[in-house]
Amino acid sequence: MAQRRDRRLSPQQGKMLTRASKLGGPVDLGGVRLSDLEMVGLLQVLKTDLEKSYDQNGRLEKPSSSTGYFSMGLDAFTDPGAVRDVAEALLREDRSYLVTALVQACEEIPDFMSAFEALCEIHKRRLKFRRIVAEQRIPEIEDISPRAILEWGIVPGQELESFMRWRKWFYDIDNRAAQETGYMLTKVMSLVLGGQYHSAKTSPIRRMGYTGGTHRSVDCIAGRTAYDFKARMTDAPSRRARLEDELAFARDCFTSGFKPILLVLKEDDPELS
């Protein structure tokens, strides 16, 4: 889109805006693309919420009690309604309104660009997951029938097939939910820390013990600090992942001149508090 190359945006802001607008490959292959209409709606919601959180001197006050984005449905920015109507009117008046409003918000609100990219990431992941739920097929009995050897008699025979099918479907959906949540949190946390995710292709951290200078992907690099995010800490029987890779991460970062931080997210155990 033409506005992605608008000279009012710095090169970094232009790249962030492009990243914010898309997720994955083409839409017909599972990717997600946000229209200017959707992005203007998201920008307006975020700007309104953040403006309530700062005083006239730009100091952060108590966060707004407004539920903002999460009080709306996923289609609030595309279906007819107040949010879409406002966004459409703004774009009719100024086709480059997205850039105009974004530049103004970045000047008025600290770190607005990062907050906007994070909100777009959340919205894209939610849109993608809704499509996953709609398109996830019920498993064929041939895929799961061998399990009946173990499960026969635990559930009445006439109910076992249905039970196994639905359980597998729920498992598949839950697994995809965990996967998409992990990707989303990695992106949002990277933005919060002021850093950026790096694939193996762009990463400055080398894998030790590999020939050919192979680099490793890193969840977030901010300055000379490298972060690895984990939802929990467990070991794998194969020793090919989990704890062994966490140890390798620390070693690779140190030898590449970065400070490694392993950030583990886990709910507090009420019995330990």
Tab-separated table of C-alpha atoms in Angstrom:
chain	number	residue	atom	x	y	z
A	1	MET	CA	0.000	0.000	0.000
A	2	ALA	CA	1.238	3.484	-0.799
A	3	GLN	CA	0.959	4.770	2.765
A	4	ARG	CA	3.445	2.174	3.966
A	5	ARG	CA	6.138	4.201	2.152
A	6	ASP	CA	4.955	7.592	3.411
A	7	ARG	CA	7.970	9.812	4.071
A	8	ARG	CA	6.426	11.112	7.270
A	9	LEU	CA	7.349	7.799	8.838
A	10	SER	CA	10.925	7.009	9.766
A	11	PRO	CA	12.379	3.865	8.149
A	12	GLN	CA	11.951	2.031	11.462
A	13	GLN	CA	8.329	3.160	11.815
A	14	GLY	CA	7.627	2.121	8.227
A	15	LYS	CA	8.960	-1.381	8.888
A	16	MET	CA	6.960	-1.645	12.114
A	17	LEU	CA	3.781	-0.584	10.324
A	18	THR	CA	4.339	-3.184	7.635
A	19	ARG	CA	4.928	-5.883	10.264
A	20	ALA	CA	1.830	-4.787	12.149
A	21	SER	CA	-0.387	-5.190	9.085
A	22	LYS	CA	0.353	-8.821	8.238
A	23	LEU	CA	0.897	-12.230	9.767
A	24	GLY	CA	2.303	-15.238	7.939
A	25	GLY	CA	2.036	-15.871	4.206
A	26	PRO	CA	-0.835	-15.193	1.784
A	27	VAL	CA	-4.367	-15.224	3.175
A	28	ASP	CA	-5.295	-18.298	1.121
A	29	LEU	CA	-2.426	-20.159	2.802
A	30	GLY	CA	-3.419	-19.232	6.357
A	31	GLY	CA	-1.965	-15.741	6.619
A	32	VAL	CA	-3.742	-12.695	8.022
A	33	ARG	CA	-3.810	-9.209	6.511
A	34	LEU	CA	-5.243	-6.166	8.267
A	35	SER	CA	-6.857	-3.523	6.072
A	36	ASP	CA	-6.328	0.190	6.648
A	37	LEU	CA	-9.898	0.254	7.951
A	38	GLU	CA	-9.087	-2.289	10.654
A	39	MET	CA	-5.799	-0.622	11.562
A	40	VAL	CA	-7.408	2.797	11.884
A	41	GLY	CA	-10.024	1.269	14.189
A	42	LEU	CA	-7.343	-0.366	16.320
A	43	LEU	CA	-5.343	2.858	16.417
A	44	GLN	CA	-8.349	4.866	17.583
A	45	VAL	CA	-9.160	2.380	20.351
A	46	LEU	CA	-5.554	2.292	21.581
A	47	LYS	CA	-5.111	6.072	21.413
A	48	THR	CA	-8.303	6.634	23.385
A	49	ASP	CA	-7.251	4.171	26.071
A	50	LEU	CA	-3.717	5.527	26.394
A	51	GLU	CA	-4.813	9.150	26.464
A	52	LYS	CA	-6.841	8.313	29.562
A	53	SER	CA	-3.686	6.951	31.219
A	54	TYR	CA	-1.508	10.096	30.910
A	55	ASP	CA	-1.860	13.525	32.491
A	56	GLN	CA	-1.280	16.785	30.609
A	57	ASN	CA	2.447	16.631	31.377
A	58	GLY	CA	2.826	13.199	29.829
A	59	ARG	CA	3.165	11.382	33.156
A	60	LEU	CA	1.624	7.947	33.475
A	61	GLU	CA	-1.386	7.939	35.776
A	62	LYS	CA	-3.546	5.078	36.959
A	63	PRO	CA	-4.430	2.947	33.889
A	64	SER	CA	-7.855	3.523	32.410
A	65	SER	CA	-10.650	1.344	33.771
A	66	SER	CA	-11.995	1.045	30.235
A	67	THR	CA	-11.885	-2.478	28.870
A	68	GLY	CA	-11.080	-0.923	25.477
A	69	TYR	CA	-10.223	-3.437	22.775
A	70	PHE	CA	-11.435	-6.517	24.637
A	71	SER	CA	-14.891	-5.028	25.133
A	72	MET	CA	-15.425	-5.297	21.367
A	73	GLY	CA	-16.058	-8.248	19.144
A	74	LEU	CA	-13.487	-9.407	16.611
A	75	ASP	CA	-15.576	-7.960	13.779
A	76	ALA	CA	-16.064	-4.517	15.312
A	77	PHE	CA	-13.608	-3.026	12.813
A	78	THR	CA	-15.153	-4.619	9.728
A	79	ASP	CA	-18.885	-5.069	10.410
A	80	PRO	CA	-21.266	-2.082	10.224
A	81	GLY	CA	-21.276	-0.177	13.486
A	82	ALA	CA	-19.946	2.860	15.292
A	83	VAL	CA	-16.275	1.816	15.267
A	84	ARG	CA	-16.196	1.005	11.557
A	85	ASP	CA	-18.296	4.026	10.633
A	86	VAL	CA	-15.846	6.395	12.328
A	87	ALA	CA	-12.843	4.725	10.679
A	88	GLU	CA	-14.503	4.826	7.246
A	89	ALA	CA	-15.329	8.521	7.639
A	90	LEU	CA	-11.740	9.342	8.589
A	91	LEU	CA	-10.336	7.444	5.592
A	92	ARG	CA	-12.828	9.071	3.195
A	93	GLU	CA	-11.651	12.484	4.367
A	94	ASP	CA	-7.950	11.569	4.193
A	95	ARG	CA	-6.841	8.373	2.424
A	96	SER	CA	-3.530	8.527	4.294
A	97	TYR	CA	-5.218	9.056	7.647
A	98	LEU	CA	-3.582	5.955	9.110
A	99	VAL	CA	-0.130	7.500	8.736
A	100	THR	CA	-1.348	10.963	9.734
A	101	ALA	CA	-2.859	9.673	12.979
A	102	LEU	CA	0.063	7.351	13.673
A	103	VAL	CA	2.651	10.134	13.355
A	104	GLN	CA	0.597	12.386	15.617
A	105	ALA	CA	0.075	9.652	18.231
A	106	CYS	CA	3.800	8.812	18.262
A	107	GLU	CA	4.577	12.471	18.985
A	108	GLU	CA	2.026	12.715	21.798
A	109	ILE	CA	2.225	9.314	23.529
A	110	PRO	CA	5.477	7.606	24.616
A	111	ASP	CA	6.196	4.283	22.842
A	112	PHE	CA	2.910	4.426	20.943
A	113	MET	CA	4.324	2.620	17.896
A	114	SER	CA	5.352	-0.402	19.968
A	115	ALA	CA	1.985	-0.469	21.732
A	116	PHE	CA	0.182	-0.283	18.387
A	117	GLU	CA	2.216	-3.130	16.904
A	118	ALA	CA	1.498	-5.226	20.006
A	119	LEU	CA	-2.264	-4.623	19.738
A	120	CYS	CA	-2.208	-5.487	16.032
A	121	GLU	CA	-0.360	-8.720	16.881
A	122	ILE	CA	-3.017	-9.686	19.430
A	123	HIS	CA	-5.810	-8.929	16.961
A	124	LYS	CA	-4.166	-10.898	14.135
A	125	ARG	CA	-3.575	-13.936	16.340
A	126	ARG	CA	-7.198	-13.873	17.504
A	127	LEU	CA	-8.446	-13.680	13.912
A	128	LYS	CA	-6.177	-16.557	12.945
A	129	PHE	CA	-7.284	-18.729	15.839
A	130	ARG	CA	-10.966	-18.159	15.045
A	131	ARG	CA	-10.266	-19.485	11.568
A	132	ILE	CA	-8.374	-22.467	13.021
A	133	VAL	CA	-11.394	-23.382	15.147
A	134	ALA	CA	-13.724	-23.041	12.150
A	135	GLU	CA	-11.558	-25.129	9.827
A	136	GLN	CA	-10.116	-27.802	12.144
A	137	ARG	CA	-11.500	-31.092	10.871
A	138	ILE	CA	-12.912	-33.827	13.049
A	139	PRO	CA	-10.308	-36.657	13.001
A	140	GLU	CA	-10.980	-39.758	10.931
A	141	ILE	CA	-11.485	-42.943	12.921
A	142	GLU	CA	-8.548	-44.515	11.055
A	143	ASP	CA	-6.285	-41.924	12.681
A	144	ILE	CA	-7.184	-42.926	16.222
A	145	SER	CA	-8.650	-46.449	16.099
A	146	PRO	CA	-5.488	-48.180	17.431
A	147	ARG	CA	-6.069	-46.402	20.741
A	148	ALA	CA	-9.198	-48.471	21.280
A	149	ILE	CA	-6.913	-51.398	22.170
A	150	LEU	CA	-5.991	-49.530	25.352
A	151	GLU	CA	-9.320	-47.823	25.961
A	152	TRP	CA	-11.854	-50.573	25.340
A	153	GLY	CA	-13.962	-50.992	28.438
A	154	ILE	CA	-13.054	-47.653	30.021
A	155	VAL	CA	-15.924	-46.032	28.119
A	156	PRO	CA	-18.979	-48.033	26.953
A	157	GLY	CA	-18.282	-49.534	23.516
A	158	GLN	CA	-21.100	-47.748	21.709
A	159	GLU	CA	-19.754	-44.373	22.925
A	160	LEU	CA	-16.029	-44.996	22.526
A	161	GLU	CA	-15.681	-43.906	18.883
A	162	SER	CA	-17.428	-40.582	19.449
A	163	PHE	CA	-15.515	-40.011	22.677
A	164	MET	CA	-12.137	-40.557	21.001
A	165	ARG	CA	-12.977	-38.353	18.024
A	166	TRP	CA	-14.088	-35.394	20.111
A	167	ARG	CA	-11.239	-35.752	22.575
A	168	LYS	CA	-8.718	-35.700	19.703
A	169	TRP	CA	-10.431	-32.672	18.169
A	170	PHE	CA	-10.307	-30.759	21.462
A	171	TYR	CA	-6.674	-31.777	21.924
A	172	ASP	CA	-5.772	-30.478	18.466
A	173	ILE	CA	-7.544	-27.176	19.089
A	174	ASP	CA	-5.960	-26.748	22.507
A	175	ASN	CA	-2.525	-27.498	21.088
A	176	ARG	CA	-2.999	-24.856	18.390
A	177	ALA	CA	-4.248	-22.379	21.000
A	178	ALA	CA	-1.108	-22.929	23.075
A	179	GLN	CA	1.055	-22.527	19.976
A	180	GLU	CA	-0.585	-19.300	18.819
A	181	THR	CA	-0.530	-17.890	22.362
A	182	GLY	CA	3.187	-18.592	22.595
A	183	TYR	CA	3.882	-16.782	19.321
A	184	MET	CA	1.726	-13.853	20.407
A	185	LEU	CA	3.347	-13.495	23.824
A	186	THR	CA	6.836	-13.692	22.322
A	187	LYS	CA	6.064	-10.759	20.016
A	188	VAL	CA	4.313	-8.668	22.658
A	189	MET	CA	6.980	-9.279	25.299
A	190	SER	CA	9.729	-8.401	22.818
A	191	LEU	CA	8.028	-5.071	22.180
A	192	VAL	CA	7.569	-4.440	25.917
A	193	LEU	CA	11.284	-5.058	26.482
A	194	GLY	CA	12.201	-2.719	23.639
A	195	GLY	CA	13.763	-5.498	21.599
A	196	GLN	CA	13.050	-7.639	18.569
A	197	TYR	CA	12.697	-11.293	17.635
A	198	HIS	CA	15.482	-12.659	15.427
A	199	SER	CA	15.291	-15.683	13.187
A	200	ALA	CA	18.397	-17.796	12.629
A	201	LYS	CA	18.944	-15.823	9.428
A	202	THR	CA	19.187	-12.431	11.180
A	203	SER	CA	20.426	-13.503	14.615
A	204	PRO	CA	23.879	-12.336	15.764
A	205	ILE	CA	24.133	-15.294	18.174
A	206	ARG	CA	26.065	-18.292	16.913
A	207	ARG	CA	25.397	-21.897	17.848
A	208	MET	CA	28.509	-23.350	19.403
A	209	GLY	CA	29.635	-26.747	18.191
A	210	TYR	CA	28.125	-26.274	14.742
A	211	THR	CA	30.262	-25.996	11.645
A	212	GLY	CA	29.604	-23.298	9.095
A	213	GLY	CA	28.750	-20.569	11.597
A	214	THR	CA	25.125	-21.571	12.167
A	215	HIS	CA	23.138	-18.976	14.116
A	216	ARG	CA	20.227	-19.579	16.470
A	217	SER	CA	16.838	-17.885	16.571
A	218	VAL	CA	16.244	-15.717	19.643
A	219	ASP	CA	12.902	-14.657	21.098
A	220	CYS	CA	14.129	-11.143	21.898
A	221	ILE	CA	17.349	-9.170	21.641
A	222	ALA	CA	17.412	-5.764	23.327
A	223	GLY	CA	20.801	-4.095	23.178
A	224	ARG	CA	23.344	-6.675	24.320
A	225	THR	CA	20.768	-8.732	26.221
A	226	ALA	CA	19.160	-11.834	24.716
A	227	TYR	CA	15.920	-13.282	26.116
A	228	ASP	CA	14.475	-16.769	25.804
A	229	PHE	CA	10.796	-16.998	26.795
A	230	LYS	CA	9.264	-20.178	28.213
A	231	ALA	CA	5.744	-20.800	29.440
A	232	ARG	CA	7.088	-23.465	31.813
A	233	MET	CA	10.231	-25.423	32.580
A	234	THR	CA	10.210	-29.157	31.915
A	235	ASP	CA	12.627	-31.784	30.719
A	236	ALA	CA	12.208	-34.018	27.669
A	237	PRO	CA	13.005	-37.731	27.819
A	238	SER	CA	14.878	-37.491	24.516
A	239	ARG	CA	17.219	-34.823	25.925
A	240	ARG	CA	16.916	-33.146	22.534
A	241	ALA	CA	14.969	-30.163	23.826
A	242	ARG	CA	13.892	-28.250	26.905
A	243	LEU	CA	16.562	-28.045	29.597
A	244	GLU	CA	19.421	-29.050	27.347
A	245	ASP	CA	18.546	-26.347	24.836
A	246	GLU	CA	18.157	-23.750	27.607
A	247	LEU	CA	21.701	-24.495	28.745
A	248	ALA	CA	22.944	-24.251	25.169
A	249	PHE	CA	21.138	-20.906	24.800
A	250	ALA	CA	23.045	-19.415	27.736
A	251	ARG	CA	26.370	-20.721	26.431
A	252	ASP	CA	25.756	-19.497	22.875
A	253	CYS	CA	24.763	-16.020	24.071
A	254	PHE	CA	27.778	-15.676	26.348
A	255	THR	CA	30.266	-16.729	23.683
A	256	SER	CA	28.605	-14.354	21.182
A	257	GLY	CA	28.958	-11.396	23.537
A	258	PHE	CA	25.378	-11.207	24.819
A	259	LYS	CA	23.915	-11.472	28.305
A	260	PRO	CA	21.445	-14.408	28.362
A	261	ILE	CA	18.187	-14.191	30.313
A	262	LEU	CA	15.765	-17.115	30.492
A	263	LEU	CA	12.325	-15.715	31.319
A	264	VAL	CA	9.899	-18.395	32.494
A	265	LEU	CA	6.186	-17.623	32.764
A	266	LYS	CA	4.344	-19.790	35.233
A	267	GLU	CA	1.325	-19.210	37.437
A	268	ASP	CA	2.060	-19.068	41.147
A	269	ASP	CA	1.298	-22.214	43.042
A	270	PRO	CA	-1.256	-21.201	45.727
A	271	GLU	CA	0.188	-23.830	48.062
A	272	LEU	CA	3.574	-22.072	47.936
A	273	SER	CA	2.330	-18.522	48.429
